[in-house]
Amino acid sequence: MAYKKYLNKNFAIFCGPGNNGGDGLAIARLLSLSGHAVQVFLLNSASKRSSDFDINYKCLKEVASVIIDLKEISLPSLAADTIIIDAIFGTGLNRSLDGFSKQLVEYINRLNNKVVAIDMPSGLLTDLSSKGLTAIKANNTLTFQCFKAAFLLPENEEYFGNVHILDINLHPSYLNSVETTFELVDQQFISSIIKLRKAFSHKGNFGHALIIAGSYGKMGAAVLSTKACLQSGAGLVTAHVPAKGVEIMQISAPEAMCRIDTQSEIISNIDYDLKPYTSIGIGPGIGKEKMTTSFLYQLLKDYQKPMVIDADALNILSENPDWLSLLPPGSILTPHPKEYARLFGNDMNDLEKINTALQKAHDLKIIIILKGHHTFIATPDGKGYFNTTGNAGMAKGGSGDVLTGIITGILAQGYKPNEAAILGVYMHGAAGDNAAAKYGMISMTATDLIEALKTPDLLTK
Ligand SMILES: NC(=O)C1=CN([C@@H]2O[C@H](COP(=O)(O)OP(=O)(O)OC[C@H]3O[C@@H](n4cnc5c(N)ncnc54)[C@H](OP(=O)(O)O)[C@@H]3O)[C@@H](O)[C@H]2O)[C@H](O)CC1
Ligand SMILES: [K+]
């Protein structure tokens, strides 16, 4: 019913010489036939035109429509309520815009008219970084058949607006034939990962997670990650905390057992066998005291199973980069953009960040979760996963602690590290969407995220 607001509007459709332009001509014909006032502006029509373009041009000529070749006029003036349809370039764009096409796109961007881009905002490269390029800033993008990588990069957000995927019934064999490094993590993808619980299960079947977190004044991070871990399905959860943090932890998360550090205010050592634990999550609120730093080094030396490493544990690693080679294979790093920059460098555009994460995941045999809108998960086998849940309301203190707890809890249950990372990120975002729906993005907190995990159909809706 969204189209209702476009009834009785007039349209200016800008068409390039290829199939994207061909789509624009087809849209012009359909809008004209449904009684709308349509102006069509052709760009570079003299250059090599695709057959789709020619076919649709011929069909449009049979329908009364205003077709103006832009080579004859300067930039057209349009009524303020005219809807602009951008069918200049689509997935065939293979270089940045220049000359008149750049001028036209800059002109359209200066107007206040509503803009609908067809398949891709013209000027946006489908699979490469478009940072610093000129591209159409659309209010809505109608893209064919599937998401393009460009729509998943934060740096492109100002160009694509709301993305609507239109199914044009492309044959599945064609889609399967398209080689891609990336997968989209949606509910369908998740359903292929989830392990259902058997009726006669007992807590021993769901593992025992160990959360190593907290320091004096930063016990909240330890509580958030422990509570999130409890609610991610782990059978047993133990929290290793500084001595002064025990009461706080026992009162806040009574279901968790505690291991008490010999130091009162920081994490400094583990004097017990780690064998009973089926996963370890370390980092939230631990600080970077010398004794904590050497503790982390010792743990990396002694412990060979995958660990979830977050927050200050990541910052300690970025200050001791040669320790990265000590990471147990399958470990899951969960850096936010700043922690990522400290670990792997900061002067990168979004695509370079993604490619670096894939390279480092491969070289170090680890999983790197690059947190952001469409959190990206890089896995050691070179595949990358874009998450589809979550929202800006989650960009708050504590949200990362919750994610660490969730992933550690899922890992404890026997999921492979790749699966635990993907499922944990999806679950975290889905809980965030529920929290936003209940409390709004501004007021929701990390505690609300944990509460929202208690949604029966969290992973199935
Ligand atoms: N997704 C699908 O399966 C379908 C998509 N469709 C539509 O087809 C376009 C892609 O069409 P294509 O003809 O491949 O290319 P474009 O229309 O995007 O571009 C046209 C030509 O423009 C030239 N080009 C490329 N970059 C520039 C530039 N910076 N400046 C000027 N010209 C440029 C290029 O030709 P060259 O010879 O110059 O390289 C392009 O060929 C897709 O987006 C959809 O809209 C189908 O309709 C259905 C199936
Ligand atoms: K376009």
Coordinates of N, CA, C and O in Angstrom, one line a residue, residues 11-17 20-25 28 39-43 53 68 70 73-78 82-89 100 104-105 107-108 111 115-116 118 122 136:
F11 N 6.5 12.0 -12.6 CA 7.8 11.3 -12.5 C 8.8 11.8 -13.6 O 8.4 12.1 -14.7
A12 N 10.1 11.9 -13.1 CA 11.2 12.2 -14.1 C 12.1 11.1 -14.0 O 12.7 10.8 -13.0
I13 N 12.2 10.3 -15.1 CA 13.0 9.1 -15.1 C 14.3 9.3 -15.9 O 14.2 9.6 -17.1
F14 N 15.4 9.2 -15.3 CA 16.7 9.4 -16.0 C 17.3 8.0 -16.3 O 17.4 7.1 -15.5
C15 N 17.5 7.8 -17.7 CA 17.9 6.5 -18.1 C 19.3 6.5 -18.8 O 19.6 7.4 -19.6
G16 N 20.2 5.6 -18.3 CA 21.5 5.4 -19.0 C 21.4 4.5 -20.2 O 20.3 4.0 -20.5
P17 N 22.5 4.2 -20.8 CA 22.4 3.4 -22.1 C 22.4 1.9 -22.0 O 22.2 1.2 -22.9
N20 N 20.2 -1.0 -17.1 CA 19.6 -0.3 -16.0 C 18.7 0.8 -16.6 O 17.5 1.0 -16.2
G21 N 19.2 1.4 -17.7 CA 18.4 2.4 -18.4 C 17.2 1.7 -19.0 O 16.0 2.3 -19.0
G22 N 17.4 0.5 -19.5 CA 16.3 -0.3 -20.1 C 15.2 -0.5 -19.0 O 14.0 -0.3 -19.3
D23 N 15.5 -0.7 -17.8 CA 14.5 -0.9 -16.7 C 13.8 0.4 -16.6 O 12.6 0.5 -16.3
G24 N 14.6 1.5 -16.6 CA 13.9 2.8 -16.5 C 12.9 3.1 -17.5 O 11.8 3.6 -17.3
L25 N 13.2 2.7 -18.8 CA 12.2 2.9 -19.9 C 11.0 2.0 -19.7 O 9.9 2.5 -19.9
A28 N 8.9 3.7 -17.2 CA 8.3 4.9 -17.7 C 7.0 4.4 -18.5 O 5.9 5.0 -18.4
Q39 N 8.2 12.2 -17.6 CA 9.2 12.7 -18.5 C 10.4 11.7 -18.4 O 10.8 11.3 -17.3
V40 N 11.0 11.4 -19.6 CA 12.1 10.5 -19.6 C 13.3 11.3 -20.1 O 13.2 12.0 -21.2
F41 N 14.4 11.2 -19.4 CA 15.6 11.9 -19.9 C 16.7 10.9 -20.2 O 17.0 10.0 -19.3
L42 N 17.2 10.9 -21.4 CA 18.2 9.9 -21.8 C 19.6 10.5 -21.6 O 19.9 11.6 -22.0
L43 N 20.5 9.6 -21.1 CA 21.9 10.0 -20.9 C 22.8 9.1 -21.7 O 22.6 7.9 -21.8
F53 N 17.9 -2.0 -23.6 CA 17.6 -0.6 -23.7 C 16.8 -0.3 -25.0 O 15.7 0.2 -25.0
I68 N 13.3 13.1 -23.6 CA 14.3 14.2 -23.9 C 15.7 13.6 -23.9 O 16.0 13.0 -22.9
L70 N 19.3 14.2 -23.2 CA 20.0 15.2 -22.3 C 21.2 15.8 -23.1 O 21.7 16.8 -22.6
I73 N 19.9 19.3 -24.1 CA 19.5 20.4 -23.1 C 20.5 20.4 -22.0 O 21.2 19.5 -21.7
S74 N 20.5 21.6 -21.3 CA 21.4 21.5 -20.0 C 20.5 20.8 -19.0 O 19.5 20.2 -19.3
L75 N 20.9 20.9 -17.8 CA 20.2 20.1 -16.7 C 18.7 20.6 -16.6 O 18.5 21.7 -16.5
P76 N 17.8 19.6 -16.6 CA 16.4 20.0 -16.6 C 15.9 20.6 -15.3 O 16.3 20.2 -14.2
S77 N 14.9 21.5 -15.4 CA 14.3 22.0 -14.1 C 13.1 21.2 -13.9 O 12.3 20.9 -14.8
L78 N 12.9 20.8 -12.6 CA 11.8 19.9 -12.3 C 10.9 20.5 -11.2 O 11.4 21.2 -10.3
T82 N 8.0 16.5 -8.1 CA 8.3 15.4 -9.1 C 9.2 14.3 -8.4 O 10.1 14.6 -7.8
I83 N 8.7 13.1 -8.6 CA 9.5 12.0 -8.1 C 10.6 11.6 -9.2 O 10.3 11.4 -10.4
I84 N 11.9 11.6 -8.8 CA 13.0 11.3 -9.7 C 13.3 9.8 -9.6 O 13.4 9.2 -8.5
I85 N 13.3 9.2 -10.7 CA 13.7 7.7 -10.8 C 15.1 7.6 -11.5 O 15.3 8.1 -12.6
D86 N 16.0 7.1 -10.7 CA 17.4 7.0 -11.2 C 17.6 5.6 -11.8 O 17.7 4.6 -11.1
A87 N 17.6 5.6 -13.2 CA 17.9 4.4 -13.9 C 19.1 4.7 -14.8 O 19.1 4.3 -16.0
I88 N 20.1 5.3 -14.3 CA 21.3 5.8 -15.1 C 22.3 4.6 -15.2 O 22.6 4.1 -16.3
F89 N 22.8 4.2 -14.0 CA 23.7 3.0 -14.0 C 23.2 2.1 -12.9 O 22.7 2.4 -11.9
F100 N 29.7 14.5 -17.8 CA 28.3 15.0 -17.7 C 27.5 14.1 -16.7 O 26.7 14.6 -15.9
L104 N 25.4 15.5 -13.7 CA 23.9 15.2 -13.6 C 23.6 14.7 -12.2 O 22.7 15.1 -11.5
V105 N 24.4 13.8 -11.7 CA 24.2 13.2 -10.4 C 24.3 14.2 -9.3 O 23.5 14.3 -8.4
Y107 N 23.8 17.3 -9.7 CA 22.6 18.2 -9.8 C 21.4 17.6 -9.1 O 20.7 18.2 -8.3
I108 N 21.2 16.3 -9.4 CA 20.0 15.6 -8.8 C 20.2 15.6 -7.2 O 19.2 15.9 -6.5
L111 N 18.9 18.7 -5.6 CA 17.5 19.0 -5.6 C 16.9 18.4 -4.3 O 17.5 17.5 -3.7
V115 N 13.9 10.7 -4.4 CA 14.6 9.9 -5.4 C 14.5 8.4 -5.2 O 14.7 8.0 -4.0
V116 N 14.1 7.7 -6.2 CA 14.1 6.2 -6.2 C 15.1 5.7 -7.1 O 15.1 6.0 -8.3
I118 N 17.0 2.6 -9.1 CA 16.7 1.3 -9.6 C 17.9 0.4 -9.6 O 19.0 0.8 -10.1
S122 N 23.0 5.3 -8.8 CA 24.0 5.4 -9.9 C 25.3 6.1 -9.3 O 25.2 7.1 -8.6
I136 N 24.3 8.9 -6.6 CA 23.0 9.3 -6.3 C 22.7 9.1 -4.8 O 23.0 8.0 -4.3

